[in-house]
GROMACS .gro file of N, CA and C in nm:
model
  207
    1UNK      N    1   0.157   8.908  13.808
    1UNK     CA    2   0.092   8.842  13.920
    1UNK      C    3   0.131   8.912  14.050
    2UNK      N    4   0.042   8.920  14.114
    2UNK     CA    5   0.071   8.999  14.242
    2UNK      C    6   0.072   8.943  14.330
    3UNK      N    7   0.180   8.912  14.404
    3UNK     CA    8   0.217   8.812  14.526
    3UNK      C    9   0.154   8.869  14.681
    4UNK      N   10   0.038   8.788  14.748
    4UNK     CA   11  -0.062   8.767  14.840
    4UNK      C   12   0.029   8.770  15.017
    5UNK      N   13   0.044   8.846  15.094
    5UNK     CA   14   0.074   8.807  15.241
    5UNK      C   15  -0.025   8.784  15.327
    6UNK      N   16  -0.031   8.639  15.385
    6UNK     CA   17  -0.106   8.608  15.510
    6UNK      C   18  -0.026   8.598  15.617
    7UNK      N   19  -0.081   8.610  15.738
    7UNK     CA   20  -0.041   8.610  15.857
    7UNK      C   21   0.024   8.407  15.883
    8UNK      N   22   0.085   8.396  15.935
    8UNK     CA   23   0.116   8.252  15.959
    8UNK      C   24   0.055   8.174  16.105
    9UNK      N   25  -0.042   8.105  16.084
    9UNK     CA   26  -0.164   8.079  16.165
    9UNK      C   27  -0.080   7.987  16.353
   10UNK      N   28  -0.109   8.102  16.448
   10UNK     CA   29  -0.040   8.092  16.587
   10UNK      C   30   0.095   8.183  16.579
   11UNK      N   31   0.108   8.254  16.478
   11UNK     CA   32   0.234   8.351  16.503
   11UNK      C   33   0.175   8.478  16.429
   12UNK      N   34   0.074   8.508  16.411
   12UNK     CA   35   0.021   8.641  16.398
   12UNK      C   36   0.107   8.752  16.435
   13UNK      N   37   0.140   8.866  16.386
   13UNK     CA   38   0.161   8.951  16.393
   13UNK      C   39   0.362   8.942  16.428
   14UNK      N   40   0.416   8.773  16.371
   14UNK     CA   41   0.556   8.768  16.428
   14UNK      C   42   0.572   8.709  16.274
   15UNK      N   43   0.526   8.662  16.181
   15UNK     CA   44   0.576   8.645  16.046
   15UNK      C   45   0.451   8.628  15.976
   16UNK      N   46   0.474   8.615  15.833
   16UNK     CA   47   0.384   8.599  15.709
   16UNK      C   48   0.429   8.544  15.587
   17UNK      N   49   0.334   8.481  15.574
   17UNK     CA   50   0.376   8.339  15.404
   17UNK      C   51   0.312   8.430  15.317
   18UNK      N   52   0.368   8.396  15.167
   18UNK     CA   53   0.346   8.465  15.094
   18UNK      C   54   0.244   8.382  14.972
   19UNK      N   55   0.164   8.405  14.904
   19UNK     CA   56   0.100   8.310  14.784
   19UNK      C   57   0.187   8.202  14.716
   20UNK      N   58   0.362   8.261  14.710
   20UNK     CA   59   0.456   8.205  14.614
   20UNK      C   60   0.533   8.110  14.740
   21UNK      N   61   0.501   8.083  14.895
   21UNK     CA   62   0.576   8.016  14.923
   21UNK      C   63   0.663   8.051  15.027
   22UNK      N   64   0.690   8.210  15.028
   22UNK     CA   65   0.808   8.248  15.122
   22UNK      C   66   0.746   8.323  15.221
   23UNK      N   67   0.865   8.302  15.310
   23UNK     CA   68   0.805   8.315  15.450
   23UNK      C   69   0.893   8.432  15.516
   24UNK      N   70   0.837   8.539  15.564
   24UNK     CA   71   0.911   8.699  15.616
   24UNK      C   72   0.907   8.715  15.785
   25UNK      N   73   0.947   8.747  15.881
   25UNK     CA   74   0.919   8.800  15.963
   25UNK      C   75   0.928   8.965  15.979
   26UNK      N   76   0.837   9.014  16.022
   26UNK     CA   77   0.753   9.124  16.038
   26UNK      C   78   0.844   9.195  16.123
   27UNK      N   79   0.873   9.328  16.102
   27UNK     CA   80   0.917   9.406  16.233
   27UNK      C   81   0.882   9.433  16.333
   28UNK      N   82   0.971   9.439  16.467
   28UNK     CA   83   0.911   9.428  16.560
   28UNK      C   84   0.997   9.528  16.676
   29UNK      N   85   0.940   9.559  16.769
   29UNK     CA   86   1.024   9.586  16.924
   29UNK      C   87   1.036   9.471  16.987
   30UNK      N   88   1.157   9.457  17.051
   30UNK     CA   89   1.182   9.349  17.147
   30UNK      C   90   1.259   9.437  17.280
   31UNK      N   91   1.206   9.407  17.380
   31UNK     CA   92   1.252   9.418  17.501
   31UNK      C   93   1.283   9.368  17.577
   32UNK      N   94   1.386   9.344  17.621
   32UNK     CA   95   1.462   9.273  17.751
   32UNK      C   96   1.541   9.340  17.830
   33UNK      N   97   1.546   9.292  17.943
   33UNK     CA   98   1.662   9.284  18.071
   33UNK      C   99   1.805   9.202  18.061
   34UNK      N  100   1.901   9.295  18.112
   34UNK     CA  101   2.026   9.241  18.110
   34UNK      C  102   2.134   9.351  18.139
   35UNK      N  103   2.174   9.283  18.225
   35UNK     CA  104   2.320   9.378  18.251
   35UNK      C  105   2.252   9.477  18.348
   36UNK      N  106   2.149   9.445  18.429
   36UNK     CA  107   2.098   9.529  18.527
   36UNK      C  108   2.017   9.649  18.466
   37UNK      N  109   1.926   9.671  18.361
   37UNK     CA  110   1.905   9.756  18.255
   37UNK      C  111   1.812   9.674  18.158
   38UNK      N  112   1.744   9.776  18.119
   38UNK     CA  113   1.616   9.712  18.035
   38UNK      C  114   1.656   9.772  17.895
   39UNK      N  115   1.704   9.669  17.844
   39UNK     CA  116   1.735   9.693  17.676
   39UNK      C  117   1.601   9.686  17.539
   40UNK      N  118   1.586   9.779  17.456
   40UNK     CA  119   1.455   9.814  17.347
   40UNK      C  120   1.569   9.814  17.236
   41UNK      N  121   1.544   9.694  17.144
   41UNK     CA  122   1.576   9.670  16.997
   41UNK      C  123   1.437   9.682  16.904
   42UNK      N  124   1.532   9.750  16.809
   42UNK     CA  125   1.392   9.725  16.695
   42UNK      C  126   1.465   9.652  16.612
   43UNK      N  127   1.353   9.532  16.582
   43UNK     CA  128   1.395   9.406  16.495
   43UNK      C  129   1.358   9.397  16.347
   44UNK      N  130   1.443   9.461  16.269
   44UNK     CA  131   1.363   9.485  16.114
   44UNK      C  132   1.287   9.371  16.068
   45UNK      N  133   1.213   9.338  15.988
   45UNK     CA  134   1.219   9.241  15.923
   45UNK      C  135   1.258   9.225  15.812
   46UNK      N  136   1.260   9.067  15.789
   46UNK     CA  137   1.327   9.017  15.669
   46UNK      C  138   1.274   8.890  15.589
   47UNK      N  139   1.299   8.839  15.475
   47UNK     CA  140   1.287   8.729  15.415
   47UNK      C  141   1.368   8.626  15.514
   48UNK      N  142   1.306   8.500  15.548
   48UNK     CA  143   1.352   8.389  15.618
   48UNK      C  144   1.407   8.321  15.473
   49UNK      N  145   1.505   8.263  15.467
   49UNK     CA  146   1.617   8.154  15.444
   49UNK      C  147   1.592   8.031  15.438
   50UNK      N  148   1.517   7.903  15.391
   50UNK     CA  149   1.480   7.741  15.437
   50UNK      C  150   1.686   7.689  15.440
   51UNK      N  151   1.596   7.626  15.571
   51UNK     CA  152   1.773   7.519  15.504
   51UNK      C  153   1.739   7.373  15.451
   52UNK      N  154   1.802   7.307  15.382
   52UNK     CA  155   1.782   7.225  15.267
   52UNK      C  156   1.821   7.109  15.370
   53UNK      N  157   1.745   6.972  15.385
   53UNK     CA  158   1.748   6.878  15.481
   53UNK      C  159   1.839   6.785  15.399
   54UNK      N  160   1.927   6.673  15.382
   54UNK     CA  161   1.981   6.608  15.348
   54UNK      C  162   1.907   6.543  15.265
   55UNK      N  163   1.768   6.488  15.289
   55UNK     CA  164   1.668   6.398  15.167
   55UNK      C  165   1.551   6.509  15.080
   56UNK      N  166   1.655   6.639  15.091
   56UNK     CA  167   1.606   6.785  15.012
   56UNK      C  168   1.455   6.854  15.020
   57UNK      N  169   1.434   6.816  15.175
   57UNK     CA  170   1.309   6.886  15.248
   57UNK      C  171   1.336   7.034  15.287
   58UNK      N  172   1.271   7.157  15.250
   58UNK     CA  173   1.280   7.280  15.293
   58UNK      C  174   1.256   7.319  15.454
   59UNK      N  175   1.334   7.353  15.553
   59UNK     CA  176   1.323   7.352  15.679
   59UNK      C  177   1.356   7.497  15.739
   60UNK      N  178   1.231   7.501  15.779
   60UNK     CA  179   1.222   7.678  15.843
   60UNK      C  180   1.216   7.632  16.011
   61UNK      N  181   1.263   7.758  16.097
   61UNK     CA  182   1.209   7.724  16.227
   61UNK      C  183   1.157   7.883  16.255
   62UNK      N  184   1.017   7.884  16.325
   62UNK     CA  185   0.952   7.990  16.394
   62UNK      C  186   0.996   8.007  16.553
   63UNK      N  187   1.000   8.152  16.558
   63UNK     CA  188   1.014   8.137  16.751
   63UNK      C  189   0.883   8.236  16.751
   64UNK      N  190   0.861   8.183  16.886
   64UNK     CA  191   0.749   8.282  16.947
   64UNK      C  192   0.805   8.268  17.131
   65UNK      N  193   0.838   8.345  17.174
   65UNK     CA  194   0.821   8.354  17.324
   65UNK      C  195   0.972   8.303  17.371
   66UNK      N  196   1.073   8.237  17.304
   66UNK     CA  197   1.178   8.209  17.330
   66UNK      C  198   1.170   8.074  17.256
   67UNK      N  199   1.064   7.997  17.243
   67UNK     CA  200   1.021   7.882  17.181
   67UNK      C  201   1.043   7.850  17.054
   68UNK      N  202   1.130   7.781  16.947
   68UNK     CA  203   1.131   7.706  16.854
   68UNK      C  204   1.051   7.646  16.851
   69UNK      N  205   1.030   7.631  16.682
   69UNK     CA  206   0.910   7.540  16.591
   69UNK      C  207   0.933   7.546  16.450
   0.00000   0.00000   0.00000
């Protein structure tokens, strides 16, 4: 079986669900300011992690813009 990636609908091009369930974020450049200096990371991506809620609900959080979700 060949496992399907879609884009994750309002975070386009910042992660993707998979047919089986799991959820990746995508590589990226990130740029910021700090320390008087404009800092360029490249952000690999990776398989996201759920954490397990106490009444054993799977709990992911997305950022976009500095924003949790």
């Amino acid at each position: 079986m060949t496992v399907e990636w879609r884009p994750v609908v309002g975070y386009q091009g910042l992660y993707e669900v998979s047919s089986d369930g799991q959820v990746r974020r995508l590589p990226r450049v990130n740029t910021y300011f700090a320390y008087g200096r404009t800092i360029t990371r490249l952000l690999r991506g990776s398989l996201l992690t759920p954490q397990t809620l106490p009444k054993g609900y799977k709990h992911l959080q997305l950022s976009k813009d500095g924003n949790y979700r």
